[in-house]
Every structure is written in structure tokens, then in C-alpha cells.
Short mmCIF file of C-alpha atoms in Angstrom, two decimals:
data_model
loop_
_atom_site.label_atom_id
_atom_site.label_comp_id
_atom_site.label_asym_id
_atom_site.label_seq_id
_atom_site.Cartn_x
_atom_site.Cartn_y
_atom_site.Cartn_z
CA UNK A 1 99.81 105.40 77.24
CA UNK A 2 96.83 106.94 77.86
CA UNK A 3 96.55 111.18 76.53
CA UNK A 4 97.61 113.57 79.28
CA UNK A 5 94.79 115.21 81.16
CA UNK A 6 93.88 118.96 80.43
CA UNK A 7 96.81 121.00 80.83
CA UNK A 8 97.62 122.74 84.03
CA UNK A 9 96.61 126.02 82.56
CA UNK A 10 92.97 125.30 81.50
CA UNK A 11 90.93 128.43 81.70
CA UNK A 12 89.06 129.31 85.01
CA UNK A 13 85.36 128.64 85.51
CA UNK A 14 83.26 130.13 88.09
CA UNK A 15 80.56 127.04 88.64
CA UNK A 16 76.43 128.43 89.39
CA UNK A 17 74.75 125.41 91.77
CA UNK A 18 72.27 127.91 93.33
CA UNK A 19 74.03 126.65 96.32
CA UNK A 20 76.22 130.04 97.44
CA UNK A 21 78.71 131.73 95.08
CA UNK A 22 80.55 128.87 93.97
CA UNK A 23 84.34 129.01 93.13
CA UNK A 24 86.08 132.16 91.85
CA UNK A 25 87.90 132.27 89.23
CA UNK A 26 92.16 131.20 90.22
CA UNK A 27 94.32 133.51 87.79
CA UNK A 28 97.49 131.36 88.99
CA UNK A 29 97.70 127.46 89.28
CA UNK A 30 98.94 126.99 93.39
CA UNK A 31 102.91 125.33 94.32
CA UNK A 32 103.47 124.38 97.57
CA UNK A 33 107.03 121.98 97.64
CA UNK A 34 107.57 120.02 101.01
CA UNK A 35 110.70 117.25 102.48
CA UNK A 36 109.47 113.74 102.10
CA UNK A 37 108.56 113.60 106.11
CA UNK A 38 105.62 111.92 107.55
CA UNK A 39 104.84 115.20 109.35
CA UNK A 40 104.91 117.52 106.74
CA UNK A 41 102.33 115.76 104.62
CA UNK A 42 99.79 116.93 107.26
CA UNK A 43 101.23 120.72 107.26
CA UNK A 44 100.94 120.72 103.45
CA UNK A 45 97.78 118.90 103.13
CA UNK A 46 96.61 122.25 105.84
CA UNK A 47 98.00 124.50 103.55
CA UNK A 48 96.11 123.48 100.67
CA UNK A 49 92.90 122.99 102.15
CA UNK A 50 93.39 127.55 102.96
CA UNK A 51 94.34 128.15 99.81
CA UNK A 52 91.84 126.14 97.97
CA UNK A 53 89.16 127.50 100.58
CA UNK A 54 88.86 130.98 98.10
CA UNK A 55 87.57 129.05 95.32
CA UNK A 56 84.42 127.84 97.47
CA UNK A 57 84.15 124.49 96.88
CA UNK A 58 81.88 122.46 98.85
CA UNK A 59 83.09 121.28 102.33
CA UNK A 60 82.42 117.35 100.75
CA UNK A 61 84.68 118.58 97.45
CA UNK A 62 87.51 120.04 99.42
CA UNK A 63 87.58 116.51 101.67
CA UNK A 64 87.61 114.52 98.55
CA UNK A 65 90.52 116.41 97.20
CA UNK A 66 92.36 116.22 101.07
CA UNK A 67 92.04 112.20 100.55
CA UNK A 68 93.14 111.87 97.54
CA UNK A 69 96.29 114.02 97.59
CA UNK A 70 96.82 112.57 101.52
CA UNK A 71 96.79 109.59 100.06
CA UNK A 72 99.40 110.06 97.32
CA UNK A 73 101.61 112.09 99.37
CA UNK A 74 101.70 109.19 102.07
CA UNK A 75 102.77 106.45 99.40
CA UNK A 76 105.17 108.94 97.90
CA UNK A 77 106.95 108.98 101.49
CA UNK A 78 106.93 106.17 102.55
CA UNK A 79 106.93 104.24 99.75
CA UNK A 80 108.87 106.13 97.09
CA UNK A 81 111.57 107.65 99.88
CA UNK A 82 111.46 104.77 102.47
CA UNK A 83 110.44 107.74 105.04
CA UNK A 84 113.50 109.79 104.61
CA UNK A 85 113.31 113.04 104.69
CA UNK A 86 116.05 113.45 102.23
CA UNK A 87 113.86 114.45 99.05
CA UNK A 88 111.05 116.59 97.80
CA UNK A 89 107.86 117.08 96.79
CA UNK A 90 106.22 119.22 94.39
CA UNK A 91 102.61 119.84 93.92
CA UNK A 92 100.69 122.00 91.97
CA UNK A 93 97.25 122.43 90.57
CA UNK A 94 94.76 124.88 88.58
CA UNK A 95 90.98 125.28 88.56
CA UNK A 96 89.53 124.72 85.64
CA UNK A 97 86.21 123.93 83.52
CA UNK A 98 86.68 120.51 84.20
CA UNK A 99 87.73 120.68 87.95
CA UNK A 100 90.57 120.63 89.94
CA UNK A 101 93.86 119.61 88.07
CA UNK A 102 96.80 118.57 90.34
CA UNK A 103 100.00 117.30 89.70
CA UNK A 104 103.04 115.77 92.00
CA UNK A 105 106.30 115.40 91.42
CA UNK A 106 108.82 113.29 93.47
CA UNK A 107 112.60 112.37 93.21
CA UNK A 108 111.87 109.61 94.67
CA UNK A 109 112.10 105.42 93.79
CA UNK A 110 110.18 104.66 90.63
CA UNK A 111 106.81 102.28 90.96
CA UNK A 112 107.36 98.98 90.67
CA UNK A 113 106.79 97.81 86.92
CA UNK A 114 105.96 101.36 86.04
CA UNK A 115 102.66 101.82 86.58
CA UNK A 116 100.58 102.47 89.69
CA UNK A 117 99.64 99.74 92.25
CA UNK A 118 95.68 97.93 91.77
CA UNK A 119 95.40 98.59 88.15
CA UNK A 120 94.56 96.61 85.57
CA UNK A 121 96.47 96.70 82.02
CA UNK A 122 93.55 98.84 80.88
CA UNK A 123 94.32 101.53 83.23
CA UNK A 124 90.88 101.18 85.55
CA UNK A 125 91.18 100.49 89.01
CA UNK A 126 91.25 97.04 90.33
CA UNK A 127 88.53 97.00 93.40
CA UNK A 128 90.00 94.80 96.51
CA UNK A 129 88.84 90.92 96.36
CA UNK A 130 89.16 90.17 100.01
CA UNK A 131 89.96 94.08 102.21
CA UNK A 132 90.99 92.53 105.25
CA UNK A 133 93.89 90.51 103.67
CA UNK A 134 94.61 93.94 101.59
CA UNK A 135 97.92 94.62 101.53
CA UNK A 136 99.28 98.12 103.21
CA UNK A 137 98.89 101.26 101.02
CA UNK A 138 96.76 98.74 98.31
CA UNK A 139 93.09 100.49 99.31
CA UNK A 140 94.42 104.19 99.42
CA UNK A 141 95.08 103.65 95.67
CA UNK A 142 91.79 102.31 94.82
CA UNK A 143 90.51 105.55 96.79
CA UNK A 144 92.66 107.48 94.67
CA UNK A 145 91.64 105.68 91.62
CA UNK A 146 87.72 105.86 92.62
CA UNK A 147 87.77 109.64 93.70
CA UNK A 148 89.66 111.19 90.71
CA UNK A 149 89.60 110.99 86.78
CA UNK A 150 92.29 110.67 84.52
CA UNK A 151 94.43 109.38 87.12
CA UNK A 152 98.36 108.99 85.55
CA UNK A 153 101.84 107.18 86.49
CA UNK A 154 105.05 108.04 84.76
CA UNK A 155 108.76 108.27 85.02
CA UNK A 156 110.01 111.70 83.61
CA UNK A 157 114.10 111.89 83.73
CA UNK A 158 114.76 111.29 87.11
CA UNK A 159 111.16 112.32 88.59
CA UNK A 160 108.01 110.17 89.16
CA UNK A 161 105.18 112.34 88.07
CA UNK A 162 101.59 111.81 89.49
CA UNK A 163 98.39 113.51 88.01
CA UNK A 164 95.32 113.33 88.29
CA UNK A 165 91.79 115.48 88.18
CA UNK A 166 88.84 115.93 90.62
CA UNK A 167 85.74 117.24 88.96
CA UNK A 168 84.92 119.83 91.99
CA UNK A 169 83.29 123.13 91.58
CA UNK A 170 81.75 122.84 87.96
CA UNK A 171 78.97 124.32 86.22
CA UNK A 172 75.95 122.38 87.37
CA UNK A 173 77.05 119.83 89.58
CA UNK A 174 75.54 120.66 93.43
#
């Protein structure tokens, strides 16, 4: 298995693009738990888009984060909890000097053979042969595979545990 990616308490990192301020410094990594229903993917996905506002990324960065985490949160409802609304959600993240750690947690149905849809054994994603005979859900994990880094599947007790890192907001990047 591959190593875990930076630990949800990395150190804060103000980034200096010449392009505005840049993010501020977060002294606390962010929560927000939500029901496993269709409509409150949206409200949380909202939610995170204010709170990550402060930090100042770039309009571009905080759309490439809103994919990637709508993305995951879709799959983990209606994939993981058939669309219930029975179970829950948990995501968190920190800012740090190499971007934007997040993490989601989800008592829902495991992934099929472990591991994440569109991968290949090495880990890398898989791009789509022929997209119009793509099955459903199949190209939002190649998005979430091509947006983010360090990108990670597993089964913790009873909990399927997502994580993954966008390199927003850091020193030098514009």
C-alpha cells in the first residue's frame, strides 16, 4: 500500500504569486459531517467553498477542489449508501505547504475489490478507452484521480476512508 499522504496537521503556509495576498494561514483543519442524501452534497459542497474562501485561493483552485470532493461525495451516496439517507459523512481537511489535504469518511458499503474504480494495480489512474460507452460514475474517478495527488482507498474498521491532496495555494505556483 502506498505511504499515507502528509498528515492532516501539516503546518500552514501562506503562498506569494504576486497575484493578491494569497491564502492565510488555517490554525484549525475544517469538519463539516452531512446524511448520505443527494441534496445535501450540494449544501455541504456550499459550505466548503465559504469556509475555504478565507484562505484565498484562486477562483480556478477552489473549483478544482468543488469537483473533486463533488465527485467523491456523489459516489459515496449513491454508490456506497444506495441513496439512503441512513448514514454519514465526514470530511475534513487542513492547508498546508503542500496544498489542500482532505479526507472522507463513510459508513458506508466497501469498494468493490478494495480499491478505487479505473485504477490500475500500480495505483495511477486508468484514462477511459472509449467515453461514450463509459460506464456511470467511471469518468468522475478519473477526474478525481487527474485533479488530485496522492489519491487513497481503504477500509478502516467499519469505515471507508478516502484521501486525497490538491496542490492549491502554494509558494510559487500562480
Amino acid at each position: 500500500m502506498p505511504a499515507d499522504p502528509a498528515p492532516m496537521t501539516s503546518p500552514s503556509t501562506p503562498r506569494a504569486t504576486g497575484c493578491g495576498p494569497g491564502p492565510q494561514p488555517q490554525t484549525q483543519p475544517g469538519q463539516i459531517t452531512l446524511p448520505t442524501a443527494p441534496d445535501k452534497v450540494r449544501a455541504a459542497l456550499a459550505d466548503l467553498r465559504r469556509r475555504l474562501s478565507p484562505l484565498g485561493f484562486e477562483e480556478e483552485e477552489l473549483g478544482s477542489v468543488e469537483l473533486v470532493t463533488a465527485e467523491a461525495l456523489n459516489n459515496i451516496v449513491e454508490h456506497a449508501h444506495g441513496g439512503h439517507s441512513h448514514g454519514e459523512i465526514r470530511l475534513t481537511w487542513d492547508f498546508g505547504a503542500t496544498g489542500l489535504l482532505i479526507r472522507i469518511e463513510d459508513d458506508g458499503t466497501p469498494m468493490p475489490d478494495g480499491r478505487m474504480p479505473l485504477m490500475d494495480h500500480a495505483g495511477a489512474p486508468e484514462p477511459p478507452a472509449n467515453l461514450p460507452d463509459l460506464p456511470e460514475g467511471g469518468f468522475g474517478w478519473f477526474l478525481i484521480t487527474a485533479l488530485a495527488r496522492n489519491v487513497q482507498y481503504r477500509r478502516e474498521r467499519d469505515l471507508n476512508v478516502l484521501t486525497y491532496r490538491l496542490a492549491v495555494g502554494l509558494v510559487g505556483q500562480g
